[in-house]
mmCIF file of C-alpha atoms in Angstrom:
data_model
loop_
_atom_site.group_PDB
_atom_site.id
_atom_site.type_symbol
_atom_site.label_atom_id
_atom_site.label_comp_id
_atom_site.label_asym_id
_atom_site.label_seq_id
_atom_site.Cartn_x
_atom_site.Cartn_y
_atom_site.Cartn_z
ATOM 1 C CA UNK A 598 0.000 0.000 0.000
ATOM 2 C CA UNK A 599 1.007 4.050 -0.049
ATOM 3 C CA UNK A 600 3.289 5.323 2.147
ATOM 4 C CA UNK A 601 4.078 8.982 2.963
ATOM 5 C CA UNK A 602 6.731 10.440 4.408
ATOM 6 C CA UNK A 603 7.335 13.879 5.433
ATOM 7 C CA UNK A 604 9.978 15.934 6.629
ATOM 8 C CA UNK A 605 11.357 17.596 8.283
ATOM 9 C CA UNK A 606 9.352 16.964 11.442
ATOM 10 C CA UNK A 607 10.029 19.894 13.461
ATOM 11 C CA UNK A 608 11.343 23.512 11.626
ATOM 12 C CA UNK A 609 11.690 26.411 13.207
ATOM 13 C CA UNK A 610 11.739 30.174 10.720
ATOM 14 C CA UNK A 611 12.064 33.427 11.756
ATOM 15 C CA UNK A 612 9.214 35.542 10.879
ATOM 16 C CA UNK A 613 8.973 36.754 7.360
ATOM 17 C CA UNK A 614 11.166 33.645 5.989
ATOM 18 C CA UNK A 615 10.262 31.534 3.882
ATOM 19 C CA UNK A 616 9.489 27.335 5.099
ATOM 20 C CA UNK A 617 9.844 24.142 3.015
ATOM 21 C CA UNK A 618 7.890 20.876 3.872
ATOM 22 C CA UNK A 619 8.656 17.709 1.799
ATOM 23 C CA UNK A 620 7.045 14.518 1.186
ATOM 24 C CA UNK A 621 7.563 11.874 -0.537
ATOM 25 C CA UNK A 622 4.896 8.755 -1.520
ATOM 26 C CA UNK A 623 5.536 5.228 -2.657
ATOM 27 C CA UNK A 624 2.519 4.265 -4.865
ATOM 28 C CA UNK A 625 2.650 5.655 -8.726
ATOM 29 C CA UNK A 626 -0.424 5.462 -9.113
ATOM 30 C CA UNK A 627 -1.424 8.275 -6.525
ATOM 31 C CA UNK A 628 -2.833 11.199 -8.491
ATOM 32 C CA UNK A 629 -4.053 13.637 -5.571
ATOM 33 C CA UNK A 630 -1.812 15.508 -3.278
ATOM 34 C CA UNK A 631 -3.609 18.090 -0.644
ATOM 35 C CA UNK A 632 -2.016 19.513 2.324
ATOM 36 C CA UNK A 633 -3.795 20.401 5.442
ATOM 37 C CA UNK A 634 -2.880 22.621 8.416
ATOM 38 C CA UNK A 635 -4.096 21.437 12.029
ATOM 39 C CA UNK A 636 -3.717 24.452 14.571
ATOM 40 C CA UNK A 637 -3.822 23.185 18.244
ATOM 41 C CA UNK A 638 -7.320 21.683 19.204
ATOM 42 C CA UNK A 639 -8.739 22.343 15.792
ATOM 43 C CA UNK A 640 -9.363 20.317 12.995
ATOM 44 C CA UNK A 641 -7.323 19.690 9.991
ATOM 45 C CA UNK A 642 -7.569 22.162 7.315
ATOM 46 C CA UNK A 643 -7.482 22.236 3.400
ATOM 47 C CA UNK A 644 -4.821 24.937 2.455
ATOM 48 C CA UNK A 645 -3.805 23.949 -1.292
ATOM 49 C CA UNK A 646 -3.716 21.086 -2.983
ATOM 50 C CA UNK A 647 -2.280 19.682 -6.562
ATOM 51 C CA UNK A 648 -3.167 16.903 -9.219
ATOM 52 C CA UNK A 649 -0.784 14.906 -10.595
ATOM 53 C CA UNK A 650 -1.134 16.604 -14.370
ATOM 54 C CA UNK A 651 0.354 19.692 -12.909
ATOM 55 C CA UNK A 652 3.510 20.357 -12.114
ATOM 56 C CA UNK A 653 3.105 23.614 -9.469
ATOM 57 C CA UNK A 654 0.020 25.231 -7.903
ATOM 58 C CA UNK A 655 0.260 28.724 -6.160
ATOM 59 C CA UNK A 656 -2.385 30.211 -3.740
ATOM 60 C CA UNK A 657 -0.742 33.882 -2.419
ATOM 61 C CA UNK A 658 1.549 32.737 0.272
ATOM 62 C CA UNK A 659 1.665 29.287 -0.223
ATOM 63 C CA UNK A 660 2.695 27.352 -3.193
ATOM 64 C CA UNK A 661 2.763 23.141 -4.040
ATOM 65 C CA UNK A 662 5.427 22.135 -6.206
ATOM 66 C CA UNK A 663 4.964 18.179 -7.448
ATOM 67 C CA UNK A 664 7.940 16.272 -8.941
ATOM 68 C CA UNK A 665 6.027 12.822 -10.228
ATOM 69 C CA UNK A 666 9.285 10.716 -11.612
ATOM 70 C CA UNK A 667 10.951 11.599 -8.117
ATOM 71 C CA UNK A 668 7.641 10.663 -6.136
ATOM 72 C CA UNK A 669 7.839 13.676 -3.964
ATOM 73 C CA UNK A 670 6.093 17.005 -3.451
ATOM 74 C CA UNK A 671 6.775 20.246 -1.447
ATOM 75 C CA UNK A 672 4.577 22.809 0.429
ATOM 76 C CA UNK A 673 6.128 26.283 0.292
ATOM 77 C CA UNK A 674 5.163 28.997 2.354
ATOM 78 C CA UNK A 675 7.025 32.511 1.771
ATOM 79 C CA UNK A 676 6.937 35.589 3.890
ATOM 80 C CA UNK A 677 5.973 33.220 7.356
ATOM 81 C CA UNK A 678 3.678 35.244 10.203
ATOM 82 C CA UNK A 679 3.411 33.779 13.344
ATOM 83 C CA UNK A 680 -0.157 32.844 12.435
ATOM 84 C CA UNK A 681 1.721 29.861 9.887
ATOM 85 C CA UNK A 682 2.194 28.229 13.288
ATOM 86 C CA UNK A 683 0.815 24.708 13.057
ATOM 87 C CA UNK A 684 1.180 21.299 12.615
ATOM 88 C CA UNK A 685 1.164 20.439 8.541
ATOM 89 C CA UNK A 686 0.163 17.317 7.030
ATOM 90 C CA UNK A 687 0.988 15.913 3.329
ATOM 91 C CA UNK A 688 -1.223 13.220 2.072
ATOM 92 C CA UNK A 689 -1.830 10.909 -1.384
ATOM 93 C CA UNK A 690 -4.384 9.050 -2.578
ATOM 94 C CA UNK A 691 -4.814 7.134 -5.926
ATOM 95 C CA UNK A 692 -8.495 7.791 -6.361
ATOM 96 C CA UNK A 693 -11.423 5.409 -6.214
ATOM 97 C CA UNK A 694 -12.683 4.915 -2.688
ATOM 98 C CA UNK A 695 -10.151 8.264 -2.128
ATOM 99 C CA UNK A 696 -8.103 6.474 0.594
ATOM 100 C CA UNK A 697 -5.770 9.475 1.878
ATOM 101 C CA UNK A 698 -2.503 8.365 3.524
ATOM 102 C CA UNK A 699 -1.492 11.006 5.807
ATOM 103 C CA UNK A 700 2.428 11.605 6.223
ATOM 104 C CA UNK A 701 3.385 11.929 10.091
ATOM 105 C CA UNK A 702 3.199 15.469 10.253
ATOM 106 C CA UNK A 703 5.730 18.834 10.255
ATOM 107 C CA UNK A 704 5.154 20.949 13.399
ATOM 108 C CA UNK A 705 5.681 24.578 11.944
ATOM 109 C CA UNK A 706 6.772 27.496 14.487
ATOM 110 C CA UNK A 707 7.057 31.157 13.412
ATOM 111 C CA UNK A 708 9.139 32.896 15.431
ATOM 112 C CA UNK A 709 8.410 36.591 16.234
ATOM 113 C CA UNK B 204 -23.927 26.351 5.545
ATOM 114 C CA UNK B 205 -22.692 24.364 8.192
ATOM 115 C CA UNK B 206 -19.566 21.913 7.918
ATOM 116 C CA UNK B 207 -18.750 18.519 8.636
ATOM 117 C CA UNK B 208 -19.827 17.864 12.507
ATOM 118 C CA UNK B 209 -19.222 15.318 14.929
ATOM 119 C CA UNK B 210 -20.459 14.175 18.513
ATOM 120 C CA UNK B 211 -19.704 13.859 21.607
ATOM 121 C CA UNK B 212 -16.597 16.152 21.475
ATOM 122 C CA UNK B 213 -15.102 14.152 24.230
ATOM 123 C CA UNK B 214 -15.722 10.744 26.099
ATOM 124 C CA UNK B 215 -14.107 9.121 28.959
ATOM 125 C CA UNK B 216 -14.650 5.043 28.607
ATOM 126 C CA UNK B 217 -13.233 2.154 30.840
ATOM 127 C CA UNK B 218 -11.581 -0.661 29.067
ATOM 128 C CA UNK B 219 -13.816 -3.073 28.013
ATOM 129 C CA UNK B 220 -16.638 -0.616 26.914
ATOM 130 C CA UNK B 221 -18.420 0.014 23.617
ATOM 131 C CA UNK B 222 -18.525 3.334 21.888
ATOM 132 C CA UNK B 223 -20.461 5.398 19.668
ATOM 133 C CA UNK B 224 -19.351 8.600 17.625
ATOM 134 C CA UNK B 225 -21.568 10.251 15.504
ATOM 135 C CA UNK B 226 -20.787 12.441 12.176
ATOM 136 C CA UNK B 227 -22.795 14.683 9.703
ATOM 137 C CA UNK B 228 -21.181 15.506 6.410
ATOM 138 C CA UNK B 229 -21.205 18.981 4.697
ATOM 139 C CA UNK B 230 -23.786 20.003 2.885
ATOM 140 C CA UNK B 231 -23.870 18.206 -0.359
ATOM 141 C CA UNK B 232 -21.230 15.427 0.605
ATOM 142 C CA UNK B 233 -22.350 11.617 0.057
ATOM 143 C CA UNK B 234 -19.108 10.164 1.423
ATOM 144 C CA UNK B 235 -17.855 9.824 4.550
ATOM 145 C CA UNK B 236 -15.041 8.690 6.312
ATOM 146 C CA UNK B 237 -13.292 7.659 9.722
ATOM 147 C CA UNK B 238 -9.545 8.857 10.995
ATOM 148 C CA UNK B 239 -7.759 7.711 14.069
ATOM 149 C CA UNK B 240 -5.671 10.035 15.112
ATOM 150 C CA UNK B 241 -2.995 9.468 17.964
ATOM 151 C CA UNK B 242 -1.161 12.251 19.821
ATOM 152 C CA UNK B 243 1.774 13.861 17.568
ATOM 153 C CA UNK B 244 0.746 11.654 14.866
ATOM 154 C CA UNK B 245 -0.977 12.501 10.991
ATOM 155 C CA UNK B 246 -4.449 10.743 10.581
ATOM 156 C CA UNK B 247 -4.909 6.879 10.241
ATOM 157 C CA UNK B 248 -7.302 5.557 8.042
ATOM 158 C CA UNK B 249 -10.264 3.329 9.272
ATOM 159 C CA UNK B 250 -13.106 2.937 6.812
ATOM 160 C CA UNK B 251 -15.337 4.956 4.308
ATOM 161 C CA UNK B 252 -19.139 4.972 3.764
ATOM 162 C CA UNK B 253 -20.383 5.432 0.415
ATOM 163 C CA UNK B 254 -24.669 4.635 -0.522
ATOM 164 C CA UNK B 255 -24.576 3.088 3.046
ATOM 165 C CA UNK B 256 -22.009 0.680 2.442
ATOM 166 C CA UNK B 257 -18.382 0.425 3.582
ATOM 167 C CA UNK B 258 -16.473 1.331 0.330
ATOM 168 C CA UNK B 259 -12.458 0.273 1.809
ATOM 169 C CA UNK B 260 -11.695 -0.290 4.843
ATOM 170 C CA UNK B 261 -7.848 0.372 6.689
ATOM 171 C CA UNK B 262 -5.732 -1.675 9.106
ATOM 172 C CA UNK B 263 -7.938 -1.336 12.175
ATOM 173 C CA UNK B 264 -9.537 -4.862 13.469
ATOM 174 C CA UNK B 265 -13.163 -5.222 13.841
ATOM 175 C CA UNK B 266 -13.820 -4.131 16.662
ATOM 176 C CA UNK B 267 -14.233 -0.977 14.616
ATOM 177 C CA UNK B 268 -17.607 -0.608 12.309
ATOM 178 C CA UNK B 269 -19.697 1.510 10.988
ATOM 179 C CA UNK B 270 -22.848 2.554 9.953
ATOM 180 C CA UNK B 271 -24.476 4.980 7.041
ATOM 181 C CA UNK B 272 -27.921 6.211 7.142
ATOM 182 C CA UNK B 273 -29.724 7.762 3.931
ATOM 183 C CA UNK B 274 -29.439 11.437 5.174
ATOM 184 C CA UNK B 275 -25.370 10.618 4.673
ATOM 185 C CA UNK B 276 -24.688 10.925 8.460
ATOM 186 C CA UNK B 277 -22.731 7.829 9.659
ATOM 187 C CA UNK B 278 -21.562 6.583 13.086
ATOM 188 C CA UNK B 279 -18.587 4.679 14.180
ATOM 189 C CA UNK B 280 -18.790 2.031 16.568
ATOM 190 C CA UNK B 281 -15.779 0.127 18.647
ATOM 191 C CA UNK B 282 -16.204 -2.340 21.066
ATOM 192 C CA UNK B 283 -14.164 -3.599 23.547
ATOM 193 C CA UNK B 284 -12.354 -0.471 23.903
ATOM 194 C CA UNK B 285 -8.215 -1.143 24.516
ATOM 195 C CA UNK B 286 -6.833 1.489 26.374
ATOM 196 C CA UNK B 287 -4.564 1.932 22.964
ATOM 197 C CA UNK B 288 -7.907 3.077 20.950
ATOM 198 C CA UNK B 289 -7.609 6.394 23.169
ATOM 199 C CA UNK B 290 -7.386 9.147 20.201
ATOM 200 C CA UNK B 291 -8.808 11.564 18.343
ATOM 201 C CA UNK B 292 -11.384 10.360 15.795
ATOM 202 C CA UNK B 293 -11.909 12.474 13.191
ATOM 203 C CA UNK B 294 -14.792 12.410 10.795
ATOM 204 C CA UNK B 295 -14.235 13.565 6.408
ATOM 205 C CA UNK B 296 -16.543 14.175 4.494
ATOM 206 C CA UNK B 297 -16.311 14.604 0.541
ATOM 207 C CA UNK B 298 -18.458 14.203 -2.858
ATOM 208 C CA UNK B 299 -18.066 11.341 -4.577
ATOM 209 C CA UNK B 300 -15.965 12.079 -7.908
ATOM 210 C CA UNK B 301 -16.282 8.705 -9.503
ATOM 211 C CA UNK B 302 -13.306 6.398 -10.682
ATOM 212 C CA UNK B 303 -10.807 8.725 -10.900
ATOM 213 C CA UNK B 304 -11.267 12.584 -9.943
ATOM 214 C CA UNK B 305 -10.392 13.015 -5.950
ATOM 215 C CA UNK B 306 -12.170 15.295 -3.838
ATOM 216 C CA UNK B 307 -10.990 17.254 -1.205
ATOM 217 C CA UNK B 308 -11.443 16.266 2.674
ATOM 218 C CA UNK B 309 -13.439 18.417 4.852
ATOM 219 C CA UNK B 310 -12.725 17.357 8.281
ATOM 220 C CA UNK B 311 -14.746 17.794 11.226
ATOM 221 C CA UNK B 312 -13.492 18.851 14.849
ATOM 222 C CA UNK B 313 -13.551 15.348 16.209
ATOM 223 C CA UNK B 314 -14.054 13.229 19.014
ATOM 224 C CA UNK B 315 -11.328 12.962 22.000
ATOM 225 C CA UNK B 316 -11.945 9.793 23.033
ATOM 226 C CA UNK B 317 -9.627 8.912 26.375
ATOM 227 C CA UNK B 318 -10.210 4.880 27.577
ATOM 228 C CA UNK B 319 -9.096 4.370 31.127
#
């Protein structure tokens, strides 16, 4: 079956820097890649999210760059405010049934 | 338009118990599904409801079932509660997008559900 992983795990940016968050899946045939943002106590979040027939996806702040041959795919967030503060979570799925396979999580702090 | 929502919002069980957690999907969602998630850990998996019937189902044994109802709401039951099923259980819901489009996720708050 799929298997994300996702690091780093922890990353620390000063505020106004920019954060990377990578993942990487096992299964080729996933064709769905969202990323959601969990603040403490709350529930996961949509925040962008890319197809496989597209190579980048940009929403503002926040961009999703997916390399398919490498089986990995990136969350970038420039100009970081302390409200970026969260826990972020890759996922994959391959479609029917839409089984998402969460990666393990990257806690994101914004320092002031 | 209200989101996806779940109850209780927290439960305290003893070993041994049996549970119920209840979900309603977004407006407009057929599909819903179950997450277990632990402390410091991304989402796990359980099962998915689609026309009242479990579509695929994750690694969880089963004690773990479910239940969808023709309004799209769904519950998830567990019995014999393991002091390892303490988590968060988080309810998605999404629209059906056939064979090979993927929808989006919309989660709901969740569940904290603490067996002692």
């Amino acid at each position: 079956g799929e298997n994300v992983e996702q690091h780093p795990s922890t990353l620390s940016v000063q505020e106004g820097d920019s954060a990377v968050i990578k993942c990487t899946y096992s299964d080729s045939a996933s064709n769905y890649f969202p990323w959601y943002k969990q603040e403490l106590g709350k529930r996961p979040q949509l925040i962008i999210d890319i197809r496989s027939n597209v190579g980048e996806k940009k929403d503002q702040r926040i961009a999703v760059t997916l390399n398919k041959t490498a089986k990995h795919f990136s969350l970038h967030i420039t100009e970081t405010q302390p409200e970026d503060s969260a826990v972020y979570f890759c996922a994959a799925s391959a479609g029917y049934g839409q089984n998402f396979v969460f990666g393990p999580g990257t806690r994101l702090s914004v320092l002031p | 338009d209200a989101g996806v929502t779940q109850s209780p919002t927290h439960l305290i069980k003893t070993r041994g118990q049996q549970v119920t957690l209840r979900c309603s999907p977004k407006s407009g969602h057929d599909t819903v599904s179950w997450y277990q998630q632990a402390l410091g850990q991304g989402p796990q998996f359980i099962f998915q409801y689609y026309e009242e019937e479990e579509r695929q189902r994750g690694n969880f044994p089963d004690r773990f079932s479910g239940h969808q109802f023709p309004n799209y709401s769904s519950e998830l039951n567990v019995n014999a509660l393991l002091l390892g099923d303490s988590a968060l259980y988080l309810c998605a819901s999404s629209l059906d997008g056939g064979p090979v489009y993927n929808s989006p996720l919309h989660f709901g708050n969740g569940t904290r559900l603490t067996v002692t």
